[in-house]
Coordinates of C-alpha atoms in Angstrom, one line a residue:
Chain A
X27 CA 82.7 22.1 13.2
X28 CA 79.3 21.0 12.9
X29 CA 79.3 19.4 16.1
X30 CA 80.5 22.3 18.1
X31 CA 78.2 25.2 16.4
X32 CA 75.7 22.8 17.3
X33 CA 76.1 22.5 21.5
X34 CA 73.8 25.5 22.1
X35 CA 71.2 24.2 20.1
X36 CA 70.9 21.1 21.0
X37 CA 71.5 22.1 25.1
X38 CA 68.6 24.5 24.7
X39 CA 66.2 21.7 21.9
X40 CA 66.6 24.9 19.9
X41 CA 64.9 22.8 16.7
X42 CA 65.3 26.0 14.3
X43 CA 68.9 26.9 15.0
X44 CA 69.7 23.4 14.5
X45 CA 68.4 23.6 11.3
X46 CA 70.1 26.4 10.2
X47 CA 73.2 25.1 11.3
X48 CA 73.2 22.0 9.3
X49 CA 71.6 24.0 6.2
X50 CA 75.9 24.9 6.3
X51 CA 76.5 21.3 4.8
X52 CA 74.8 22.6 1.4
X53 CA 78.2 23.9 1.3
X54 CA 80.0 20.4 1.0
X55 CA 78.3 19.5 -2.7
X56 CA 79.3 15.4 -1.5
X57 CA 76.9 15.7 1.4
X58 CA 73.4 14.5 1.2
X59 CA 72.0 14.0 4.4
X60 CA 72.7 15.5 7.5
X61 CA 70.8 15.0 11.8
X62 CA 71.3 16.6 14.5
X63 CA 70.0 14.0 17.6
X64 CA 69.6 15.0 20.8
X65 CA 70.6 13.0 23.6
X66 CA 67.5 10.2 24.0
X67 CA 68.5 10.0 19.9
X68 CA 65.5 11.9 19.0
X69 CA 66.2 14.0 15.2
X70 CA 66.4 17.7 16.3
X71 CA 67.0 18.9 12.8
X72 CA 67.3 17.3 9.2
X73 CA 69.1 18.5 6.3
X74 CA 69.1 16.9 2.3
X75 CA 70.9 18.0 -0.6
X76 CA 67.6 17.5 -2.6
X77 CA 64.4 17.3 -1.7
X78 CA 62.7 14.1 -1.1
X79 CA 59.2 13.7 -1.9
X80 CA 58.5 11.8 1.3
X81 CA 61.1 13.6 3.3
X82 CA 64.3 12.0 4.5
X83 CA 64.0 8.9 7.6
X84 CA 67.5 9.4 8.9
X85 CA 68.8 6.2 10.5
X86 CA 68.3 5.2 14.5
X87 CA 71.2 7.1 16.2
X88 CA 74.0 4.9 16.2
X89 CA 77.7 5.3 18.0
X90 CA 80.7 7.5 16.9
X91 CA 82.1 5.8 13.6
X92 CA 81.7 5.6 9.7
X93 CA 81.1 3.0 7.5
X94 CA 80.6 2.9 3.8
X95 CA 77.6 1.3 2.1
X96 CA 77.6 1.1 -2.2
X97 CA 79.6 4.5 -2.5
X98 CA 78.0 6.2 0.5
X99 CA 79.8 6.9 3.6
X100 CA 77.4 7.1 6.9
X101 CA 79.0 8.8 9.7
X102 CA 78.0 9.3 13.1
X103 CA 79.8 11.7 15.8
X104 CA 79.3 12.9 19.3
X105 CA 78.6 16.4 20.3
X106 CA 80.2 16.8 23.5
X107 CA 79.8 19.8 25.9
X108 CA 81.9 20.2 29.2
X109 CA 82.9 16.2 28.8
X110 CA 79.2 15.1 28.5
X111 CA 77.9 14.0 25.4
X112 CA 74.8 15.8 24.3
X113 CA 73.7 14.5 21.3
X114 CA 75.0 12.7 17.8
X115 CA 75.2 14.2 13.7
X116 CA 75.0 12.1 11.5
X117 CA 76.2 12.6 7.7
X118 CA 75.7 11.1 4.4
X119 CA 77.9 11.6 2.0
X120 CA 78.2 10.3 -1.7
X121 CA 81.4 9.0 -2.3
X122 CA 81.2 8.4 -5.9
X123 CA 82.7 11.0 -8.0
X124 CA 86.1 10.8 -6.0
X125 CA 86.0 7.4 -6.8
X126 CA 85.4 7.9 -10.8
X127 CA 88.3 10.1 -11.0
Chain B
X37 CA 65.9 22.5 50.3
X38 CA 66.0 18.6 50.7
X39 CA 63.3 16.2 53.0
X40 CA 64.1 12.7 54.0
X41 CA 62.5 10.5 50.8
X42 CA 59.3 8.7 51.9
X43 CA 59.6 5.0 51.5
X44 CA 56.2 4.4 50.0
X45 CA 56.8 7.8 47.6
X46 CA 59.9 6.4 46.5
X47 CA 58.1 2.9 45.1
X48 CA 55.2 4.9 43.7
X49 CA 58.0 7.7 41.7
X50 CA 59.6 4.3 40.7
X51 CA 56.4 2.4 38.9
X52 CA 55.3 5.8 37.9
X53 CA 58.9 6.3 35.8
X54 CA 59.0 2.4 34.5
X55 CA 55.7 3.1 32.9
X56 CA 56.5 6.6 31.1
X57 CA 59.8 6.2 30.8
X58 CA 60.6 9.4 32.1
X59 CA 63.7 11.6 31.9
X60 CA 65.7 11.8 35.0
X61 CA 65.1 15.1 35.9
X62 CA 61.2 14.7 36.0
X63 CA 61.5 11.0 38.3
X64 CA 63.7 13.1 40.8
X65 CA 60.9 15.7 40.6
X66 CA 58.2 13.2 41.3
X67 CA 59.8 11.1 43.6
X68 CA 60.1 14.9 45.4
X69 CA 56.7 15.7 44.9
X70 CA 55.5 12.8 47.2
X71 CA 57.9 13.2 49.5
X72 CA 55.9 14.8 53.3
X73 CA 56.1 18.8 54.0
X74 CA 57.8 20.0 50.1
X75 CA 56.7 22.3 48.0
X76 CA 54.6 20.8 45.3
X77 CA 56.0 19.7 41.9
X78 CA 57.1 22.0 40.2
X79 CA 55.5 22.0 36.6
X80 CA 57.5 20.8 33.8
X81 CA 57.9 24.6 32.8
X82 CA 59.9 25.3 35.8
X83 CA 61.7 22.0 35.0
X84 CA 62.8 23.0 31.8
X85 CA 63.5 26.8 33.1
X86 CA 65.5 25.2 36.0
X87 CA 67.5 23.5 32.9
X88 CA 68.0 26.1 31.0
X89 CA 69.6 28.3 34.2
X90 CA 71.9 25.9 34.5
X91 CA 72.6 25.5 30.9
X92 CA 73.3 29.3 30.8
X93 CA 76.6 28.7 32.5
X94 CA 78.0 26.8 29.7
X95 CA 78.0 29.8 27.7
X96 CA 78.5 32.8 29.9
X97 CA 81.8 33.9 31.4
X98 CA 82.2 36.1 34.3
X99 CA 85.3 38.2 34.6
X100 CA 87.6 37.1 37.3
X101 CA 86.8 39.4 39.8
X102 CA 82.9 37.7 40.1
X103 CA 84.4 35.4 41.9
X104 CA 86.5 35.6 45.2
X105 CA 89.0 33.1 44.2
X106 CA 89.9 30.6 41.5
X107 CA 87.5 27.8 42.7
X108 CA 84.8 29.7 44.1
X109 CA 81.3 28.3 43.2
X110 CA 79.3 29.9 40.4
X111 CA 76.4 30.4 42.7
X112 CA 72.6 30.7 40.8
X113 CA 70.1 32.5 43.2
X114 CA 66.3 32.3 43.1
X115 CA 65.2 36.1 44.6
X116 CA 62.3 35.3 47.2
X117 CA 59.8 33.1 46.0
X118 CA 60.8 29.6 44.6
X119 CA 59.0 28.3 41.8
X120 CA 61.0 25.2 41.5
X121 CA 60.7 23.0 43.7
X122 CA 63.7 20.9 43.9
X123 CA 64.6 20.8 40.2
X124 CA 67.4 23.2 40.0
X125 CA 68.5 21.6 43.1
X126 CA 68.9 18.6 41.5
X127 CA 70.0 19.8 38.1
X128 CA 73.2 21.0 39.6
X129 CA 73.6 18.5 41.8
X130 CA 77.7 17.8 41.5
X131 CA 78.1 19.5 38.3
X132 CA 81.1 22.0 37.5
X133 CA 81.8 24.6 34.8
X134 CA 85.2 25.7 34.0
X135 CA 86.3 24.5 37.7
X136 CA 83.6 26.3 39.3
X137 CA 81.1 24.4 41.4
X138 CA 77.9 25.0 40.8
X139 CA 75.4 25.7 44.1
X140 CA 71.9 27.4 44.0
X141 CA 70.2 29.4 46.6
X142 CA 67.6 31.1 48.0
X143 CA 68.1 34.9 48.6
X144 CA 65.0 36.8 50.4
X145 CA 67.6 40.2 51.1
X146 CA 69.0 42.4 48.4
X147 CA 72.0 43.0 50.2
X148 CA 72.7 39.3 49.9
X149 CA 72.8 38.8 46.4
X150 CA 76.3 40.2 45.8
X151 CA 77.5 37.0 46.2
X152 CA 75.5 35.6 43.1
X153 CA 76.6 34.8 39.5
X154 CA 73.1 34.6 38.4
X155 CA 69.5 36.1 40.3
X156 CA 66.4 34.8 38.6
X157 CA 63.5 37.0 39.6
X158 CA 59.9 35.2 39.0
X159 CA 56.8 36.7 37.7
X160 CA 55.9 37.0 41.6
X161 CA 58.4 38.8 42.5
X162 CA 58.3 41.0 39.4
X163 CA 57.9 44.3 40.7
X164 CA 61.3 44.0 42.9
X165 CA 63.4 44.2 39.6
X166 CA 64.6 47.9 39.7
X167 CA 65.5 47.6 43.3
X168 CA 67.4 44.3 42.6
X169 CA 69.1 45.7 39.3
X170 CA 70.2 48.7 42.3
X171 CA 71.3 46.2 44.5
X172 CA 73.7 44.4 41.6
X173 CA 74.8 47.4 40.0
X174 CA 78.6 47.2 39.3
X175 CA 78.5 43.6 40.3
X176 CA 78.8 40.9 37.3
X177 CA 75.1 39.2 38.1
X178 CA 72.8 38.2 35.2
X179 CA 69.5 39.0 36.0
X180 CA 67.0 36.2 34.8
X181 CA 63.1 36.7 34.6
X182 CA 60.1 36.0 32.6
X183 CA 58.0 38.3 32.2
X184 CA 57.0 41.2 29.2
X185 CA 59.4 43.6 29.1
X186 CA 61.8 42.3 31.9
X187 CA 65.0 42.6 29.2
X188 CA 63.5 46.0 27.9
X189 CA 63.7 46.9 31.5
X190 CA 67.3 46.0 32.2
X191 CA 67.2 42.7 32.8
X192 CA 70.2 40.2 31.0
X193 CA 68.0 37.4 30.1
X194 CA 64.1 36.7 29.4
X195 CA 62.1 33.5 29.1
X196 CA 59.8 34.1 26.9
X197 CA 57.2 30.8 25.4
X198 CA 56.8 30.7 21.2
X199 CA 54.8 28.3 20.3
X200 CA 55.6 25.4 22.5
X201 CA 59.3 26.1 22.6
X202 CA 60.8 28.2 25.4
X203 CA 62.9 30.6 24.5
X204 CA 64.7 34.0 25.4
X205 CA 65.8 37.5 25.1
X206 CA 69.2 38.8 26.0
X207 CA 69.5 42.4 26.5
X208 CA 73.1 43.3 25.2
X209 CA 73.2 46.0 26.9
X210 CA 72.9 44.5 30.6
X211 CA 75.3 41.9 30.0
X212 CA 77.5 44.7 28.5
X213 CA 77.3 46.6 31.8
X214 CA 78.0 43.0 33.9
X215 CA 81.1 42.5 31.7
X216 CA 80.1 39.2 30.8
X217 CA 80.8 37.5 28.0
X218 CA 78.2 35.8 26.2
X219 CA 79.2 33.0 23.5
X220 CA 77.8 33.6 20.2
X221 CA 76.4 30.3 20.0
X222 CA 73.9 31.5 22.6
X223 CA 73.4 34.6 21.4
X224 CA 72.6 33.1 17.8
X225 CA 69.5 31.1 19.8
X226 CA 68.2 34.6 21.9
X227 CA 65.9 37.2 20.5
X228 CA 68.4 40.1 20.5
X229 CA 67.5 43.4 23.2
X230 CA 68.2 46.5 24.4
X231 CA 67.5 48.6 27.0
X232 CA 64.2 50.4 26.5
X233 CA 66.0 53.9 26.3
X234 CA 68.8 52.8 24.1
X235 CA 69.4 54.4 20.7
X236 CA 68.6 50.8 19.0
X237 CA 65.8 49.9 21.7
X238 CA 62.1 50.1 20.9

């Protein structure tokens, strides 16, 4: 959903709106990073869960897929407008306390 | 709007891209801008306007009857003077939306811009709005300009610069009269207007 709220802001580099939009993800408590990239993989917008001192370096843009790296899961996806891709999000997510129950 | 490319532009647009790795859209401007006899490069405002016209069409419907038949083009006119260049030429080039071709023209009479989904009036030609918001009047055009006060005034959409971001105003009112539909995905990005004399206007 993430991806599709985020067409118009990434067609139009709309920086702020992108924001906004993944400022949603405070709603999924597991999620701790979030990027909107545009289409030359350039960050757009960033989002953390908590603030990092130094701010949060989100990974070079990579292509659609997850993996999951000591209880994280990093997962990339296309946004896609009229059959073009315009741009990636990217998601971090701690997987831990599913796994502790 | 096209010229025959110069052979020698063409190898200098070429080194000059390798070295800045440019976007596509501004190597097809250069490699136009050195071409013999065209209108000189338009500046990477008018790039990025250009861009954004054509990105408006992604989030706009016209009703049915703006069109003459099913696959007729969505046609983007520039009113009089043309500030640029060939970048909305090429931006279009072979693109569709919702099966609609996508063609861009030049329009000089108001009688002829009937036929167009979308008129973008310049700066230059800002003091032809109100007879070209006559001419389009029951018609399903969205009027495109960029200067103060051009949504206030009646026109759909507004470039406006903040900062070093452009952006724009959409006048809910004028789209509401063209009977287009707007998605709110754009309209979340727009600075929200109404017509000057409007309850709700300023």
């Amino acid at each position: 959903m993430i991806g599709s709220n985020s067409t118009a802001a990434l067609t139009f580099q709309d920086s702020k709106s992108a924001s906004e939009i993944l400022s949603a993800l405070r709603a999924r408590l597991h999620v701790l990073h979030g990027c909107i990239y545009d289409l030359d993989g350039k960050p757009l917008a960033l989002y953390s869960r908590y603030p990092i001192k130094a701010g949060f370096s989100p990974p070079p843009v990579q292509g659609e897929g997850s993996s999951v790296v000591a209880g994280h899961m990093h997962l990339f996806q296309n946004v896609v407008l009229n059959g073009d891709a315009i741009g990636t999000i990217y998601i971090e997510a701690d997987l831990g306390d599913l796994h502790a129950r | 709007m096209r010229v025959e490319t110069h052979k020698t532009g063409r190898w200098c647009a070429y080194r000059f891209a390798q070295f800045w790795a440019i976007p596509l859209v501004t190597m097809l401007t250069l490699a136009a801008a050195v071409r013999i006899g065209t209108q000189t490069n338009p500046s990477l405002e008018y790039q990025v306007k250009a861009a954004f016209l054509f990105s408006f069409t992604k989030f706009i419907e016209w009703p049915s009857d703006a069109f003459h038949s099913d696959n007729a083009p969505i046609t983007l006119c520039v009113f009089r003077h043309d500030p640029f260049g060939s970048a909305l030429d090429e931006i279009i080039q072979g693109k569709t939306i919702n099966n609609h071709q996508v063609l861009a023209r030049r329009v000089n009479e108001f009688s002829d811009l009937k036929s167009c989904q979308l008129v973008f009036v310049g700066k230059e030609e800002d003091k032809g709005l109100s007879a070209v918001l006559n001419s389009l009047k029951g018609t399903s055009a969205l009027v495109v300009g960029e200067t103060d006060g051009f949504a206030e005034r009646g026109g759909g959409v507004q470039f406006f610069l903040e900062v070093s971001q452009l952006r724009f105003a959409i006048n809910v009112d004028a789209v509401q009269r063209a009977r287009l539909t707007v998605s709110s995905k754009l309209l979340s990005l727009a600075r929200v207007v109404h017509d000057r004399d409007h309850p709700k206007g300023r």
